[in-house]
Coordinates of C-alpha atoms in Angstrom, one line a residue:
M1 CA -8.1 17.2 16.7
A2 CA -4.2 17.8 17.0
E3 CA -3.8 15.0 14.3
V4 CA -5.2 17.3 11.4
T5 CA -2.7 20.1 11.9
P6 CA -0.7 20.6 8.5
G7 CA 2.8 19.9 10.4
R8 CA 1.5 16.5 11.6
I9 CA 0.3 15.6 8.1
H10 CA 3.6 16.7 6.5
L11 CA 5.4 14.7 9.3
M12 CA 3.2 11.8 8.6
R13 CA 3.9 12.0 4.6
V14 CA 7.6 12.1 5.2
G15 CA 7.2 9.0 7.4
F16 CA 5.3 7.3 4.8
A17 CA 8.0 7.9 2.0
A18 CA 10.8 6.8 4.8
L19 CA 9.2 3.6 5.6
A20 CA 8.8 2.7 2.1
F21 CA 12.5 3.3 1.6
V22 CA 13.5 1.3 4.6
I23 CA 11.2 -1.5 3.2
I24 CA 12.7 -1.1 -0.2
F25 CA 16.6 -1.0 1.5
F26 CA 16.0 -4.2 3.4
H27 CA 14.4 -6.2 0.4
L28 CA 17.4 -5.3 -1.7
L29 CA 20.1 -6.5 0.7
P30 CA 21.7 -9.5 -0.2
L31 CA 21.0 -11.6 3.1
N32 CA 20.4 -14.9 1.0
T33 CA 21.7 -15.1 -2.5
Q34 CA 20.3 -18.7 -3.1
V35 CA 16.9 -18.9 -5.0
R36 CA 13.9 -19.1 -3.1
N37 CA 10.7 -21.1 -3.5
W38 CA 8.6 -18.5 -1.8
A39 CA 7.9 -14.8 -2.3
P40 CA 7.7 -12.4 0.5
P41 CA 4.8 -10.1 0.8
N42 CA 4.8 -6.6 -0.8
L43 CA 4.8 -4.4 2.4
I44 CA 4.6 -1.3 0.4
I45 CA 1.4 -2.3 -1.1
C46 CA -0.1 -3.1 2.3
L47 CA 1.3 0.2 3.7
A48 CA -0.1 2.3 0.6
M49 CA -3.5 0.5 1.2
A50 CA -3.5 0.7 4.9
W51 CA -2.9 4.3 5.0
S52 CA -5.0 5.4 2.2
L53 CA -8.1 3.6 4.0
R54 CA -7.4 5.3 7.2
R55 CA -5.8 8.6 6.5
P56 CA -6.1 9.5 3.1
D57 CA -4.6 12.9 3.5
Y58 CA -1.1 11.0 4.6
V59 CA -0.7 9.5 1.5
P60 CA -2.0 11.6 -1.7
V61 CA -1.3 10.5 -5.0
L62 CA 1.5 12.8 -5.7
L63 CA 3.2 10.9 -2.7
L64 CA 2.2 7.4 -3.8
I65 CA 3.6 7.7 -7.4
P66 CA 7.2 8.6 -6.9
V67 CA 7.4 6.0 -4.1
L68 CA 6.1 3.3 -6.0
L69 CA 7.7 4.4 -9.2
M70 CA 11.3 4.2 -7.3
A71 CA 10.1 0.8 -6.0
D72 CA 9.6 -0.4 -9.8
L73 CA 12.8 0.9 -10.7
L74 CA 14.9 -0.5 -7.7
F75 CA 13.0 -3.9 -8.3
Q76 CA 13.7 -4.1 -11.8
R77 CA 10.1 -4.2 -12.6
P78 CA 8.4 -2.6 -15.7
P79 CA 8.4 0.9 -14.7
G80 CA 4.9 2.5 -14.1
L81 CA 2.9 -0.9 -14.5
L82 CA 2.4 -1.9 -10.8
T83 CA 2.8 1.9 -9.8
L84 CA -0.4 2.4 -11.9
L85 CA -2.4 -0.6 -10.4
V86 CA -1.7 0.2 -6.9
V87 CA -2.6 4.1 -7.3
L88 CA -5.8 3.0 -8.9
G89 CA -6.4 0.2 -6.2
C90 CA -5.8 2.8 -3.4
E91 CA -7.7 5.4 -5.0
F92 CA -10.7 2.9 -5.3
L93 CA -10.6 2.1 -1.8
R94 CA -10.3 5.7 -0.7
S95 CA -13.2 6.2 -2.6
R96 CA -15.4 3.5 -1.1
S97 CA -14.2 4.5 2.5
Q98 CA -16.5 6.5 4.5
P99 CA -15.1 8.4 7.6
Q100 CA -18.3 9.1 9.0
H101 CA -19.2 5.2 9.1
E102 CA -17.2 2.6 10.8
T103 CA -16.5 -0.3 8.7
P104 CA -15.6 -3.7 10.5
F105 CA -12.3 -4.6 10.0
V106 CA -13.1 -8.0 8.3
A107 CA -15.0 -6.1 5.5
E108 CA -12.1 -3.6 5.0
W109 CA -9.6 -6.7 4.8
L110 CA -12.2 -8.5 2.2
S111 CA -11.9 -5.4 0.1
V112 CA -8.3 -5.1 0.5
A113 CA -7.8 -8.6 -0.5
L114 CA -10.2 -8.3 -3.5
V115 CA -8.1 -5.2 -5.0
I116 CA -4.9 -7.0 -4.4
T117 CA -6.1 -10.0 -6.2
V118 CA -7.1 -7.7 -9.1
I119 CA -4.0 -6.1 -9.0
T120 CA -1.9 -9.3 -9.2
L121 CA -4.1 -10.6 -12.4
L122 CA -4.2 -7.4 -14.2
N123 CA -0.5 -7.2 -13.5
R124 CA 0.4 -10.6 -14.8
L125 CA -2.3 -10.2 -18.0
T126 CA -0.6 -7.1 -19.1
L127 CA 2.8 -8.8 -18.8
S128 CA 1.6 -11.6 -21.0
V129 CA 0.0 -9.4 -23.5
F130 CA 3.1 -7.5 -24.0
A131 CA 5.1 -10.7 -23.9
I132 CA 7.3 -9.3 -20.8
P133 CA 9.0 -11.9 -18.9
R134 CA 7.3 -12.6 -15.7
T135 CA 7.6 -14.6 -12.3
P136 CA 6.1 -17.9 -12.2
L137 CA 2.5 -18.4 -11.4
S138 CA 3.0 -20.0 -8.3
L139 CA 5.4 -17.3 -6.9
S140 CA 2.7 -14.5 -8.0
G141 CA 0.3 -16.5 -6.0
I142 CA 2.2 -16.8 -3.2
E143 CA 3.5 -13.2 -3.0
M144 CA -0.5 -12.2 -3.4
F145 CA -1.6 -14.4 -0.6
A146 CA 1.4 -13.4 1.6
T147 CA 0.7 -9.8 1.0
I148 CA -3.0 -10.2 1.8
A149 CA -2.1 -12.0 5.0
A150 CA 0.2 -9.2 6.1
Y151 CA -2.2 -6.6 5.8
P152 CA -3.7 -7.0 9.3
L153 CA -0.1 -7.0 10.8
V154 CA 0.6 -3.7 8.7
V155 CA -2.7 -2.0 10.1
L156 CA -1.8 -3.1 13.5
V157 CA 1.8 -1.6 13.5
S158 CA 0.5 1.3 11.7
Q159 CA -2.3 1.9 14.3
S160 CA -0.8 1.0 17.6
L161 CA 3.1 2.2 16.8
L162 CA 2.8 4.8 14.3
G163 CA -0.8 6.4 15.6
V164 CA -2.5 6.2 12.0
R165 CA -6.1 5.9 13.0
K166 CA -9.2 6.4 11.0
L167 CA -10.5 10.0 10.7
S168 CA -13.4 10.9 12.8
A169 CA -16.3 12.8 11.5
A170 CA -15.1 15.9 13.0
E171 CA -11.6 15.5 11.6
A172 CA -13.1 14.6 8.0
E173 CA -14.9 17.8 8.3
I174 CA -12.1 19.8 9.2
L175 CA -9.9 18.5 6.4
E176 CA -12.8 19.2 3.9
A177 CA -13.1 22.9 5.1
R178 CA -9.3 23.3 4.3
K179 CA -9.6 22.1 0.6

């Protein structure tokens, strides 16, 4: 029950933003200046979806938007496009999660994989419609599959090291009563 205190919730919100900026920082470091034939997973998307499914109170939309928009700007992507798609994906997943029912992890992973696939396809389609230069299809596919494959690791780290566990029915009732 101690995990639903306002102090803990605000601490985890700051922790989410800090983790996202650490991921951005290490992604921008010029460790290898040669062109790569592969794309790393988008860990910010994994983190946003894992935390949205497990503890939606830790990642409200008003926190997701500036963090994802900053990532768009720093990664020199079209500002707001991937932000919009990820926020819509997280909200879709959040609406389908039920704190009082335990969902098997495989079903959760499949739903996240489906959402990541739709996000990737809609992103490419939108970039094509507006004739915006985009990465090759192979790199987008590699990034999508790497992101889907990294999701269980992000969930494991979030759950074991950071304590981001699913809400129990009692905790969900306490949060609903505060709204």
